[in-house]
Coordinates of C-alpha atoms (C1' of nucleotides) in Angstrom, one line a residue:
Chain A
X344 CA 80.1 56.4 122.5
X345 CA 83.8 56.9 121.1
X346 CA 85.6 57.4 124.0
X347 CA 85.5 54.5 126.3
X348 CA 88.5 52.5 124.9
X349 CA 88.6 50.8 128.4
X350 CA 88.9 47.6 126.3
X351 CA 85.3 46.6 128.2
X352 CA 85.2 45.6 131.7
X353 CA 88.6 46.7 133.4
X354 CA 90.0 43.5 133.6
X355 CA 87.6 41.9 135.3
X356 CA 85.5 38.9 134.1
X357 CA 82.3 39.1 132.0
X358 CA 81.0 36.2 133.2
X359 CA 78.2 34.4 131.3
X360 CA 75.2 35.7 133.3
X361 CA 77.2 39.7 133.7
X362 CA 77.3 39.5 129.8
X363 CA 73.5 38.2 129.7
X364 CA 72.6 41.2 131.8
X365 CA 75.0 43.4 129.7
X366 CA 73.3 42.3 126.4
X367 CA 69.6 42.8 127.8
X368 CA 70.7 46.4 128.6
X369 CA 72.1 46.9 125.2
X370 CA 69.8 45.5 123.0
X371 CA 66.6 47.5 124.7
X372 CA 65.8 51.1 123.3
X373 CA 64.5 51.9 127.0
X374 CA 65.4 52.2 131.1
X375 CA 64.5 48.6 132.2
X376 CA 64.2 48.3 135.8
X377 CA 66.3 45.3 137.6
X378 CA 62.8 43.1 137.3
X379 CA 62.7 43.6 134.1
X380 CA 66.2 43.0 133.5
X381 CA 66.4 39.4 134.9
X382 CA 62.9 39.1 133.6
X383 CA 64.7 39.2 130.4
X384 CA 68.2 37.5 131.2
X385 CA 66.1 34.6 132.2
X386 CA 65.4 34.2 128.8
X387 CA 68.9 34.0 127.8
X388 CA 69.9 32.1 130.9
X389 CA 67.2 30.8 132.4
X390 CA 69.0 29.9 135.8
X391 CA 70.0 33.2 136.5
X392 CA 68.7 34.5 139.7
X393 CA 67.8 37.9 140.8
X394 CA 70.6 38.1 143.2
X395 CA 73.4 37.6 140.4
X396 CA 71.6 40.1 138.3
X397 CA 71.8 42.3 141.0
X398 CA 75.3 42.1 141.7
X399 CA 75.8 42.3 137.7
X400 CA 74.3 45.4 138.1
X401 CA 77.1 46.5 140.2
X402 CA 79.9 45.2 138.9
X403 CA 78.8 46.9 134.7
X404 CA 78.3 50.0 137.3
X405 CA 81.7 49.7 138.1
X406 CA 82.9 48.7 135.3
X407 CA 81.3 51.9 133.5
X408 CA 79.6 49.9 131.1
X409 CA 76.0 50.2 132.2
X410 CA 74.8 53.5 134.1
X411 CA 72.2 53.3 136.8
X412 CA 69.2 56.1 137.3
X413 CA 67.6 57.0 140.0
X414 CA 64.5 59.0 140.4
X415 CA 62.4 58.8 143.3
X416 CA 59.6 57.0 141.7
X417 CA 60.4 53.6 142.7
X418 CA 63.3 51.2 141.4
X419 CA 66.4 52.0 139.3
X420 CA 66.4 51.9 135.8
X421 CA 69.3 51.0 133.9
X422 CA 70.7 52.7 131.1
X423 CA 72.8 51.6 128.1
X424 CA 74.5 55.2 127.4
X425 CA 77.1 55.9 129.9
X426 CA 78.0 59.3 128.6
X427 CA 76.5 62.2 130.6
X428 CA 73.0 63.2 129.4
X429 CA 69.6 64.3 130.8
X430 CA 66.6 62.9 131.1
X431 CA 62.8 63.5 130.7
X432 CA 60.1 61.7 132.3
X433 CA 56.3 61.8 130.7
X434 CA 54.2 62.9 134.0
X435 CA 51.0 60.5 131.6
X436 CA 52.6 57.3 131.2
X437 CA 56.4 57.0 133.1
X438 CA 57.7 56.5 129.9
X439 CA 61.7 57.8 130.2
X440 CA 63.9 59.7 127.5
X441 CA 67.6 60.7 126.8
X442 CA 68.3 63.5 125.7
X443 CA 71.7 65.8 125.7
X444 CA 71.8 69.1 126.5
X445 CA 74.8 70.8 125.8
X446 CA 74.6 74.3 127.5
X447 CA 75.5 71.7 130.4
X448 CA 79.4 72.7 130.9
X449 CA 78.3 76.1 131.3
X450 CA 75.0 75.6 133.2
X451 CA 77.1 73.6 135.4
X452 CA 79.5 76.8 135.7
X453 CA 76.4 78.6 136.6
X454 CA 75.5 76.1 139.3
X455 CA 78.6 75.5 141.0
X456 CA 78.5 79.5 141.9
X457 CA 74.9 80.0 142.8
X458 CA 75.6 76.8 145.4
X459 CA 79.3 77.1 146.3
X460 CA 80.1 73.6 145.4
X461 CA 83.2 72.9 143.5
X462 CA 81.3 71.2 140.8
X463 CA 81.4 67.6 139.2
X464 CA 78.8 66.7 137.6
X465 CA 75.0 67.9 136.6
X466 CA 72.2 66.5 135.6
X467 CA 68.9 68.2 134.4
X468 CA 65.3 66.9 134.6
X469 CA 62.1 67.8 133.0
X470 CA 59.1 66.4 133.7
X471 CA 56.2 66.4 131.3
X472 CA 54.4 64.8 128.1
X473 CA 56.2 62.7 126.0
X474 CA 55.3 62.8 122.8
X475 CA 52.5 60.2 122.7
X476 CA 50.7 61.1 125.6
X477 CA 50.3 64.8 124.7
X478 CA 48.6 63.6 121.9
X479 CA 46.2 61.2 123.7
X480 CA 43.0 62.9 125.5
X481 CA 43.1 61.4 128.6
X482 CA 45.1 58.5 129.3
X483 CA 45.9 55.3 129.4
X484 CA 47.4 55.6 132.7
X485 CA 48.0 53.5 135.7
Chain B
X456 CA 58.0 80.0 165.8
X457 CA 54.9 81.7 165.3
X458 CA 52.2 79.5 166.6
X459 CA 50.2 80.7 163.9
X460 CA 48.1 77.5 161.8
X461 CA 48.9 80.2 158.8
X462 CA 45.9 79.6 156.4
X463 CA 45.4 75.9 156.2
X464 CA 45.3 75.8 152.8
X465 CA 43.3 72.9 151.5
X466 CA 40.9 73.4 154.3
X467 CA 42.1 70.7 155.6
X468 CA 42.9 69.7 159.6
X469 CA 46.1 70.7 160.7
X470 CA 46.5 68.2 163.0
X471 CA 48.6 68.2 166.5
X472 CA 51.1 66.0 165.3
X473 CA 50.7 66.9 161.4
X474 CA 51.4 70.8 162.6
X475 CA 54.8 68.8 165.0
X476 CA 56.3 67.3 161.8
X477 CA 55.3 70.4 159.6
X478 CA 57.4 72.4 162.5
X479 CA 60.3 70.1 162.7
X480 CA 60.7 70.5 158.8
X481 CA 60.5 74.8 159.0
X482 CA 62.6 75.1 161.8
X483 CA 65.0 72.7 160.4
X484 CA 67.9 74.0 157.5
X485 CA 68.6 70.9 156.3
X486 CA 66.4 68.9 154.7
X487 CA 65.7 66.0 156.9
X488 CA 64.8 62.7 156.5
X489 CA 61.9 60.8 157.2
X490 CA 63.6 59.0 160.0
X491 CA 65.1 62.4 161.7
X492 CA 61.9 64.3 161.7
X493 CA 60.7 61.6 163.4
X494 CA 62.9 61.9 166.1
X495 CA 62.7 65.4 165.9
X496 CA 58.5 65.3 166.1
X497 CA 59.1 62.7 169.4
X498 CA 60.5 65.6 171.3
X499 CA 57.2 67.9 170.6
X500 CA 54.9 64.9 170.5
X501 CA 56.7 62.1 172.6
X502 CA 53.9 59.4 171.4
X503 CA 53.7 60.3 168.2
X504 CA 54.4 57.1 166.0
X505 CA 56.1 56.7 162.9
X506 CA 53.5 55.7 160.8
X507 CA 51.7 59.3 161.7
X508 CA 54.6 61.0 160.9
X509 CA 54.7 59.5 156.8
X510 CA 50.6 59.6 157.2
X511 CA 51.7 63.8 157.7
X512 CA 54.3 64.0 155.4
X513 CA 52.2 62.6 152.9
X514 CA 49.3 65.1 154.1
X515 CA 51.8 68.3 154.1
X516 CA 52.8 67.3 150.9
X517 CA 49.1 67.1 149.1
X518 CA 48.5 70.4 151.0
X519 CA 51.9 72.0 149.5
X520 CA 53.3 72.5 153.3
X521 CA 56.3 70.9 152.5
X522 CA 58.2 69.2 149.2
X523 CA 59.7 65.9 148.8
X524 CA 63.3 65.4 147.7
X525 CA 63.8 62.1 146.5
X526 CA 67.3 61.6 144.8
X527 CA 68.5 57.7 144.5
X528 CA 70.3 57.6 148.1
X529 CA 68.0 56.2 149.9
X530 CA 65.2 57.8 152.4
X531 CA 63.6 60.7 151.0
X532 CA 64.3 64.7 152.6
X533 CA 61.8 66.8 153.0
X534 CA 62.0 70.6 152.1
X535 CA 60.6 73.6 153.7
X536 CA 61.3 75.4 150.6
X537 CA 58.1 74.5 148.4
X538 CA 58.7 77.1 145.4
X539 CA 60.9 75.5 142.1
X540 CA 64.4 75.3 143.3
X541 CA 67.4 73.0 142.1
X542 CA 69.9 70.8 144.6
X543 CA 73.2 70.2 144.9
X544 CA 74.7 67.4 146.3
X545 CA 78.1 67.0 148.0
X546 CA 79.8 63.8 147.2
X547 CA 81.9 64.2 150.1
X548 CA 79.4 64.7 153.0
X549 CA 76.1 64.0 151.4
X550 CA 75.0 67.6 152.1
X551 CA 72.1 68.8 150.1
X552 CA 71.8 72.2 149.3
X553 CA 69.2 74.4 147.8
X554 CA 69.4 77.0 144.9
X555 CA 68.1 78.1 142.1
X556 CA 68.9 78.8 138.7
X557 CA 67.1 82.0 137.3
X558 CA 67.1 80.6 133.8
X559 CA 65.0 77.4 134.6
X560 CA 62.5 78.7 132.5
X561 CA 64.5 78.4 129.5
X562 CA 66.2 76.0 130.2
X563 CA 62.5 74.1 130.4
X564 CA 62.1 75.0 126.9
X565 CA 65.4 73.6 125.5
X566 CA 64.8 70.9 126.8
X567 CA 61.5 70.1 126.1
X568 CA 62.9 71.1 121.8
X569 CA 65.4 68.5 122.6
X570 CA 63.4 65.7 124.1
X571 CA 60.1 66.6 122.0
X572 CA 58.4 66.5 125.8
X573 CA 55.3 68.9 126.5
X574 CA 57.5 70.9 129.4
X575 CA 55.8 71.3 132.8
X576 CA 58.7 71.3 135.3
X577 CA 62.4 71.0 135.1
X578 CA 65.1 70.3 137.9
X579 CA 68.6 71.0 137.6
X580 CA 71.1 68.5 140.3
X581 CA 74.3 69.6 140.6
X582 CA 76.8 66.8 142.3
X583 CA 80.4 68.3 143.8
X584 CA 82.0 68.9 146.6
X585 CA 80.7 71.8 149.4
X586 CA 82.1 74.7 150.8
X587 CA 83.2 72.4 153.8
X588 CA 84.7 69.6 152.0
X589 CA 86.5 71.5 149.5
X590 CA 88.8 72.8 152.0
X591 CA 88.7 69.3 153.6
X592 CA 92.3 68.2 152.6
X593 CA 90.7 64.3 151.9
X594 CA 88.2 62.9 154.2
X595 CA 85.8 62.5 157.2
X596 CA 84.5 60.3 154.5
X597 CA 83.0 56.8 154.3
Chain C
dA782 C1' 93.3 23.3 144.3
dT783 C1' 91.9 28.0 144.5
dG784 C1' 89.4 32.0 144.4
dG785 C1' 85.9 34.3 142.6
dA786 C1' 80.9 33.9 140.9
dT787 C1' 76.5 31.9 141.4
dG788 C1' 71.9 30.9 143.4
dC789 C1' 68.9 30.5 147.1
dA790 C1' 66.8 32.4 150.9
dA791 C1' 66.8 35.2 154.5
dA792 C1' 67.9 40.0 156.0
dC793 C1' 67.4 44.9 155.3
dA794 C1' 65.8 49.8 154.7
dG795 C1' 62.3 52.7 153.7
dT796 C1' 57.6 53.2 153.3
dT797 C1' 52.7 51.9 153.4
dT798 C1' 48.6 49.9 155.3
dG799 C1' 44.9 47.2 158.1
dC800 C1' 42.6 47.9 161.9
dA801 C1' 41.1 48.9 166.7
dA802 C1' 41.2 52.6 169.9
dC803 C1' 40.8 57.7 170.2
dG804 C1' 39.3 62.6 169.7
dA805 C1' 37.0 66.5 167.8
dC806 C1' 32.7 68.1 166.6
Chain D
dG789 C1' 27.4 59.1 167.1
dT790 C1' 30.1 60.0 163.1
dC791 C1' 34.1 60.4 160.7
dG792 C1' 38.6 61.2 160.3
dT793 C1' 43.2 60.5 162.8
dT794 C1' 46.4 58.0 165.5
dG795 C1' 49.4 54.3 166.8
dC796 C1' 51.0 49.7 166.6
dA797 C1' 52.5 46.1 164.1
dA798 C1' 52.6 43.6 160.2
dA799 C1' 53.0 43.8 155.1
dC800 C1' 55.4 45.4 151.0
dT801 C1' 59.0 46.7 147.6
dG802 C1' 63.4 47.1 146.1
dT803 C1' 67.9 45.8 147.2
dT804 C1' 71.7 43.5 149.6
dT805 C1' 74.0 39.7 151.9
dG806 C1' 75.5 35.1 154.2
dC807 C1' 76.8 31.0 152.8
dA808 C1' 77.2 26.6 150.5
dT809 C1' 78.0 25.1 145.8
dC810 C1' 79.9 25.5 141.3
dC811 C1' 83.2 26.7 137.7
dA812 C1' 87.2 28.2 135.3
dT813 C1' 91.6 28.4 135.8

DNA sequence: ATGGATGCAAACAGTTTGCAACGAC
DNA sequence: GTCGTTGCAAACTGTTTGCATCCAT
Protein backbone atom coordinates (compact mmCIF):
# COMPACT_ATOMS: atom_id res chain seq x y z
CA UNK A 1 0.00 0.00 0.00
CA UNK A 2 2.82 2.32 -1.48
CA UNK A 3 1.05 5.20 -2.26
CA UNK A 4 -0.51 6.72 0.68
CA UNK A 5 2.43 9.06 1.79
CA UNK A 6 -0.30 11.16 3.55
CA UNK A 7 2.22 11.01 6.47
CA UNK A 8 -0.95 9.10 8.49
CA UNK A 9 -3.89 10.87 9.67
CA UNK A 10 -4.02 14.41 7.83
CA UNK A 11 -2.99 16.30 10.56
CA UNK A 12 -5.30 15.38 12.85
CA UNK A 13 -4.71 13.63 16.20
CA UNK A 14 -4.36 9.82 16.66
CA UNK A 15 -5.49 9.80 19.90
CA UNK A 16 -4.83 6.92 22.24
CA UNK A 17 -8.13 5.07 21.82
CA UNK A 18 -8.23 6.15 17.49
CA UNK A 19 -4.74 4.41 17.45
CA UNK A 20 -6.19 1.39 19.64
CA UNK A 21 -8.93 0.99 17.09
CA UNK A 22 -6.37 1.62 14.22
CA UNK A 23 -4.05 -1.18 15.60
CA UNK A 24 -7.10 -3.73 16.13
CA UNK A 25 -7.94 -3.14 12.37
CA UNK A 26 -4.42 -3.69 11.37
CA UNK A 27 -3.30 -6.45 13.14
CA UNK A 28 -6.52 -8.72 12.16
CA UNK A 29 -6.32 -10.79 8.80
CA UNK A 30 -10.27 -10.32 8.52
CA UNK A 31 -13.46 -7.64 8.23
CA UNK A 32 -14.26 -7.13 12.04
CA UNK A 33 -17.50 -5.58 12.54
CA UNK A 34 -17.56 -2.34 15.06
CA UNK A 35 -18.59 -5.02 18.02
CA UNK A 36 -15.90 -6.73 17.44
CA UNK A 37 -13.62 -3.96 17.07
CA UNK A 38 -14.15 -2.41 20.57
CA UNK A 39 -14.58 -5.97 21.70
CA UNK A 40 -11.01 -6.01 20.92
CA UNK A 41 -9.80 -2.32 21.76
CA UNK A 42 -11.15 -3.03 25.18
CA UNK A 43 -8.41 -5.21 25.51
CA UNK A 44 -5.95 -2.63 24.82
CA UNK A 45 -7.87 0.09 26.54
CA UNK A 46 -10.23 -1.24 28.54
CA UNK A 47 -12.19 2.15 29.13
CA UNK A 48 -12.90 2.59 25.71
CA UNK A 49 -16.53 2.88 24.96
CA UNK A 50 -18.43 1.90 22.00
CA UNK A 51 -19.34 5.48 21.26
CA UNK A 52 -15.46 6.57 20.89
CA UNK A 53 -14.94 3.57 18.75
CA UNK A 54 -17.58 4.61 16.71
CA UNK A 55 -16.52 7.94 16.08
CA UNK A 56 -12.84 6.39 15.61
CA UNK A 57 -14.40 4.70 12.96
CA UNK A 58 -15.15 7.86 11.33
CA UNK A 59 -12.50 9.92 11.75
CA UNK A 60 -9.66 6.63 10.24
CA UNK A 61 -12.66 6.86 7.50
CA UNK A 62 -11.80 10.16 6.91
CA UNK A 63 -8.61 10.00 7.44
CA UNK A 64 -8.24 7.19 4.64
CA UNK A 65 -6.67 4.96 6.93
CA UNK A 66 -9.30 2.38 7.59
CA UNK A 67 -12.04 1.63 4.75
CA UNK A 68 -15.55 0.70 5.75
CA UNK A 69 -17.81 -2.15 3.86
CA UNK A 70 -21.09 -2.33 3.55
CA UNK A 71 -23.15 -5.19 2.38
CA UNK A 72 -26.61 -5.61 3.31
CA UNK A 73 -26.17 -8.38 5.69
CA UNK A 74 -26.14 -6.50 8.79
CA UNK A 75 -23.26 -4.18 10.32
CA UNK A 76 -20.13 -2.75 8.61
CA UNK A 77 -17.03 -4.39 8.57
CA UNK A 78 -13.97 -2.63 8.57
CA UNK A 79 -11.15 -3.21 6.45
CA UNK A 80 -7.33 -2.61 6.83
CA UNK A 81 -6.57 -2.21 2.82
CA UNK A 82 -7.70 1.11 1.69
CA UNK A 83 -6.79 0.54 -1.92
CA UNK A 84 -9.66 -0.29 -4.22
CA UNK A 85 -10.40 -4.11 -4.35
CA UNK A 86 -13.33 -6.52 -4.48
CA UNK A 87 -14.76 -8.62 -2.35
CA UNK A 88 -16.17 -12.21 -2.03
CA UNK A 89 -18.51 -13.38 0.53
CA UNK A 90 -18.88 -17.48 1.26
CA UNK A 91 -22.90 -17.91 0.93
CA UNK A 92 -21.86 -21.25 3.92
CA UNK A 93 -20.29 -19.49 6.61
CA UNK A 94 -20.11 -15.26 6.01
CA UNK A 95 -16.67 -15.57 5.95
CA UNK A 96 -15.31 -12.28 3.73
CA UNK A 97 -12.32 -12.06 1.17
CA UNK A 98 -10.15 -9.50 -0.78
CA UNK A 99 -9.33 -9.97 -3.70
CA UNK A 100 -8.20 -7.53 -6.80
CA UNK A 101 -9.41 -7.69 -9.95
CA UNK A 102 -7.68 -5.83 -12.35
CA UNK A 103 -9.89 -5.86 -15.64
CA UNK A 104 -11.60 -3.18 -13.18
CA UNK A 105 -10.38 0.17 -15.09
CA UNK A 106 -11.79 -1.15 -18.04
CA UNK A 107 -14.84 -3.00 -16.67
CA UNK A 108 -15.50 0.27 -15.11
CA UNK A 109 -15.21 1.88 -18.78
CA UNK A 110 -17.71 -0.75 -19.71
CA UNK A 111 -20.08 0.25 -16.88
CA UNK A 112 -19.99 3.87 -17.03
CA UNK A 113 -21.52 3.43 -20.83
CA UNK A 114 -24.04 0.69 -20.39
CA UNK A 115 -25.46 3.13 -17.26
CA UNK A 116 -24.68 6.70 -18.43
CA UNK A 117 -22.90 7.62 -15.30
CA UNK A 118 -19.71 9.57 -15.54
CA UNK A 119 -17.90 6.97 -13.58
CA UNK A 120 -15.89 6.95 -10.25
CA UNK A 121 -15.49 4.07 -8.79
CA UNK A 122 -16.58 0.15 -9.02
CA UNK A 123 -16.69 -2.45 -7.07
CA UNK A 124 -17.44 -6.15 -7.86
CA UNK A 125 -19.11 -8.88 -5.69
CA UNK A 126 -19.31 -12.54 -5.87
CA UNK A 127 -21.06 -14.54 -3.75
CA UNK A 128 -20.25 -18.13 -3.13
CA UNK A 129 -18.01 -20.90 -1.30
CA UNK A 130 -14.96 -19.96 0.17
CA UNK A 131 -12.61 -22.36 0.12
CA UNK A 132 -13.42 -24.24 3.31
CA UNK A 133 -16.88 -24.53 3.10
CA UNK A 134 -16.93 -26.06 -0.46
CA UNK A 135 -15.03 -28.60 1.04
CA UNK A 136 -17.30 -29.37 3.99
CA UNK A 137 -20.59 -31.52 3.24
CA UNK A 138 -23.02 -29.60 4.87
CA UNK A 139 -22.25 -27.08 7.22
CA UNK A 140 -21.40 -25.70 10.09
CA UNK A 141 -23.70 -22.83 9.66
CA UNK A 142 -25.64 -20.52 11.66
CA UNK B 1 -51.84 -2.61 -14.81
CA UNK B 2 -53.08 -5.81 -15.70
CA UNK B 3 -55.07 -7.05 -12.88
CA UNK B 4 -53.88 -10.32 -13.68
CA UNK B 5 -52.49 -12.53 -10.17
CA UNK B 6 -49.98 -13.83 -13.14
CA UNK B 7 -49.13 -17.35 -11.93
CA UNK B 8 -48.51 -17.21 -8.21
CA UNK B 9 -45.56 -18.88 -8.33
CA UNK B 10 -44.87 -20.70 -5.01
CA UNK B 11 -48.48 -21.48 -4.80
CA UNK B 12 -48.69 -19.29 -2.36
CA UNK B 13 -51.63 -16.48 -1.36
CA UNK B 14 -51.22 -13.39 -3.12
CA UNK B 15 -52.64 -11.49 -0.71
CA UNK B 16 -54.80 -8.03 -1.06
CA UNK B 17 -52.23 -5.99 0.37
CA UNK B 18 -49.11 -8.41 -0.59
CA UNK B 19 -50.51 -8.03 -4.44
CA UNK B 20 -50.73 -3.53 -3.31
CA UNK B 21 -47.04 -3.54 -2.37
CA UNK B 22 -46.01 -5.99 -5.19
CA UNK B 23 -47.94 -3.24 -7.52
CA UNK B 24 -46.44 -0.20 -6.02
CA UNK B 25 -42.89 -1.84 -6.76
CA UNK B 26 -43.90 -2.78 -10.81
CA UNK B 27 -45.42 0.31 -11.48
CA UNK B 28 -42.73 2.21 -9.89
CA UNK B 29 -39.10 3.06 -11.99
CA UNK B 30 -37.19 3.66 -9.21
CA UNK B 31 -36.47 1.36 -6.83
CA UNK B 32 -38.24 2.41 -3.69
CA UNK B 33 -37.74 2.11 -0.31
CA UNK B 34 -39.33 0.30 2.21
CA UNK B 35 -40.76 3.47 3.72
CA UNK B 36 -42.14 4.91 0.13
CA UNK B 37 -43.89 1.85 -0.85
CA UNK B 38 -45.40 2.11 2.15
CA UNK B 39 -46.87 5.25 1.44
CA UNK B 40 -47.37 4.29 -1.90
CA UNK B 41 -49.43 0.86 -0.71
CA UNK B 42 -51.65 3.44 1.75
CA UNK B 43 -53.10 4.99 -1.28
CA UNK B 44 -54.36 1.41 -2.65
CA UNK B 45 -54.85 -0.03 0.75
CA UNK B 46 -55.44 3.08 3.11
CA UNK B 47 -55.21 0.66 6.37
CA UNK B 48 -52.58 -1.23 5.35
CA UNK B 49 -49.82 -1.09 8.17
CA UNK B 50 -46.29 -1.02 7.97
CA UNK B 51 -45.48 -4.13 9.48
CA UNK B 52 -47.63 -5.87 6.56
CA UNK B 53 -45.92 -4.20 4.15
CA UNK B 54 -42.09 -5.73 5.34
CA UNK B 55 -44.29 -9.11 6.32
CA UNK B 56 -44.90 -8.69 1.94
CA UNK B 57 -41.80 -7.66 1.04
CA UNK B 58 -40.34 -10.35 2.76
CA UNK B 59 -43.08 -12.75 1.11
CA UNK B 60 -42.55 -11.27 -2.58
CA UNK B 61 -39.09 -11.70 -2.03
CA UNK B 62 -39.17 -15.70 -1.08
CA UNK B 63 -41.62 -16.04 -3.94
CA UNK B 64 -39.07 -14.14 -6.50
CA UNK B 65 -41.81 -11.22 -7.09
CA UNK B 66 -39.46 -8.74 -6.30
CA UNK B 67 -35.47 -8.37 -5.40
CA UNK B 68 -33.83 -6.56 -2.55
CA UNK B 69 -31.15 -3.94 -3.11
CA UNK B 70 -29.31 -3.47 -0.04
CA UNK B 71 -26.20 -1.18 -0.54
CA UNK B 72 -24.75 0.44 2.85
CA UNK B 73 -27.02 3.76 2.77
CA UNK B 74 -29.39 2.90 4.73
CA UNK B 75 -33.13 1.37 4.04
CA UNK B 76 -33.11 -1.24 1.63
CA UNK B 77 -34.92 -0.60 -2.33
CA UNK B 78 -36.72 -2.93 -3.74
CA UNK B 79 -36.45 -3.93 -7.49
CA UNK B 80 -39.03 -5.01 -10.01
CA UNK B 81 -36.32 -6.26 -12.02
CA UNK B 82 -35.71 -9.81 -10.48
CA UNK B 83 -33.20 -11.33 -13.28
CA UNK B 84 -29.04 -10.69 -12.53
CA UNK B 85 -28.51 -7.08 -13.17
CA UNK B 86 -25.71 -4.67 -11.70
CA UNK B 87 -26.35 -0.88 -10.09
CA UNK B 88 -25.04 2.23 -10.39
CA UNK B 89 -25.08 4.69 -8.00
CA UNK B 90 -25.00 8.48 -8.28
CA UNK B 91 -22.94 10.15 -5.68
CA UNK B 92 -24.58 13.34 -6.45
CA UNK B 93 -28.29 12.50 -6.16
CA UNK B 94 -28.34 9.05 -4.77
CA UNK B 95 -30.07 7.72 -7.85
CA UNK B 96 -29.81 3.98 -8.40
CA UNK B 97 -29.85 2.69 -11.72
CA UNK B 98 -30.06 -0.66 -13.23
CA UNK B 99 -27.86 -2.36 -15.98
CA UNK B 100 -26.22 -5.09 -16.83
CA UNK B 101 -22.99 -6.20 -17.88
CA UNK B 102 -23.19 -8.98 -20.66
CA UNK B 103 -19.86 -10.38 -19.50
CA UNK B 104 -20.97 -11.16 -15.80
CA UNK B 105 -20.50 -14.59 -16.55
CA UNK B 106 -16.93 -14.28 -16.86
CA UNK B 107 -16.34 -12.03 -14.95
CA UNK B 108 -17.88 -14.76 -12.20
CA UNK B 109 -15.18 -16.97 -13.18
CA UNK B 110 -12.19 -14.52 -12.76
CA UNK B 111 -13.13 -13.89 -9.92
CA UNK B 112 -13.89 -16.89 -8.31
CA UNK B 113 -9.71 -17.99 -9.87
CA UNK B 114 -8.77 -14.87 -7.95
CA UNK B 115 -10.55 -15.30 -4.64
CA UNK B 116 -10.39 -19.33 -4.75
CA UNK B 117 -14.42 -18.96 -4.09
CA UNK B 118 -16.86 -21.72 -5.52
CA UNK B 119 -18.75 -18.83 -7.86
CA UNK B 120 -22.56 -18.71 -7.64
CA UNK B 121 -23.37 -15.02 -8.23
CA UNK B 122 -21.53 -11.87 -8.92
CA UNK B 123 -22.65 -8.13 -8.77
CA UNK B 124 -20.89 -5.41 -10.31
CA UNK B 125 -21.64 -1.48 -8.42
CA UNK B 126 -20.71 1.18 -10.28
CA UNK B 127 -20.54 4.63 -8.08
CA UNK B 128 -20.40 8.20 -10.36
CA UNK B 129 -22.29 10.73 -11.22
CA UNK B 130 -25.82 10.42 -13.51
CA UNK B 131 -26.84 11.73 -16.62
CA UNK B 132 -28.58 14.58 -14.53
CA UNK B 133 -25.88 15.58 -12.30
CA UNK B 134 -23.25 15.49 -14.69
CA UNK B 135 -24.53 18.42 -16.46
CA UNK B 136 -25.42 19.81 -12.88
CA UNK B 137 -22.76 22.57 -12.85
CA UNK B 138 -22.19 21.68 -8.65
CA UNK B 139 -25.09 20.90 -6.60
CA UNK B 140 -28.73 20.41 -5.48
CA UNK B 141 -26.56 18.35 -3.11
CA UNK B 142 -26.47 17.75 0.65
C1' DA C 1 -7.43 28.30 29.88
C1' DT C 2 -9.06 26.23 25.72
C1' DG C 3 -10.75 23.23 22.44
C1' DG C 4 -11.17 18.97 21.04
C1' DA C 5 -11.87 13.95 22.53
C1' DT C 6 -14.01 10.82 25.59
C1' DG C 7 -17.68 8.10 27.82
C1' DC C 8 -22.21 7.41 29.20
C1' DA C 9 -26.82 7.06 28.15
C1' DA C 10 -30.40 8.23 25.59
C1' DA C 11 -32.03 8.95 20.76
C1' DC C 12 -32.52 7.20 16.13
C1' DA C 13 -33.56 4.62 11.81
C1' DG C 14 -34.72 0.58 9.79
C1' DT C 15 -36.56 -3.72 10.47
C1' DT C 16 -38.69 -7.56 12.98
C1' DT C 17 -41.87 -9.76 16.08
C1' DG C 18 -45.59 -11.12 19.71
C1' DC C 19 -50.11 -11.33 19.83
C1' DA C 20 -55.07 -10.49 19.50
C1' DA C 21 -58.47 -9.60 16.06
C1' DC C 22 -59.78 -10.79 11.31
C1' DG C 23 -60.88 -13.21 6.93
C1' DA C 24 -60.95 -16.92 3.67
C1' DC C 25 -62.04 -21.45 3.08
C1' DG D 1 -63.49 -24.01 13.18
C1' DT D 2 -58.90 -23.75 11.35
C1' DC D 3 -55.05 -21.58 9.81
C1' DG D 4 -52.74 -18.11 7.88
C1' DT D 5 -52.66 -12.87 7.54
C1' DT D 6 -53.18 -8.39 9.31
C1' DG D 7 -52.30 -4.39 12.19
C1' DC D 8 -50.63 -2.23 16.21
C1' DA D 9 -47.14 -1.52 19.25
C1' DA D 10 -43.31 -2.83 21.35
C1' DA D 11 -38.70 -4.98 20.78
C1' DC D 12 -34.31 -5.17 18.47
C1' DT D 13 -29.95 -4.02 16.06
C1' DG D 14 -26.63 -1.06 14.50
C1' DT D 15 -25.31 3.56 14.67
C1' DT D 16 -25.33 8.40 16.12
C1' DT D 17 -25.61 12.23 19.29
C1' DG D 18 -26.15 15.55 23.46
C1' DC D 19 -23.66 16.72 27.08
C1' DA D 20 -20.72 16.87 31.06
C1' DT D 21 -16.04 15.60 32.05
C1' DC D 22 -11.26 14.92 30.89
C1' DC D 23 -6.79 15.78 28.74
C1' DA D 24 -3.17 17.70 26.12
C1' DT D 25 -1.66 21.73 24.85
Amino acid sequence: MAKSTESQKTGEKLTRQRDAVLQVIRERADHPTANEIFQAARLRLPTISYATVYNSLRFLKEAGLVHEIKFGDSASRYDRETDRHDHAICTGCGKLVDFDLPQAAELMVVAARKSKFKPESVHLTLRGLCPDCRKTPSSTRV
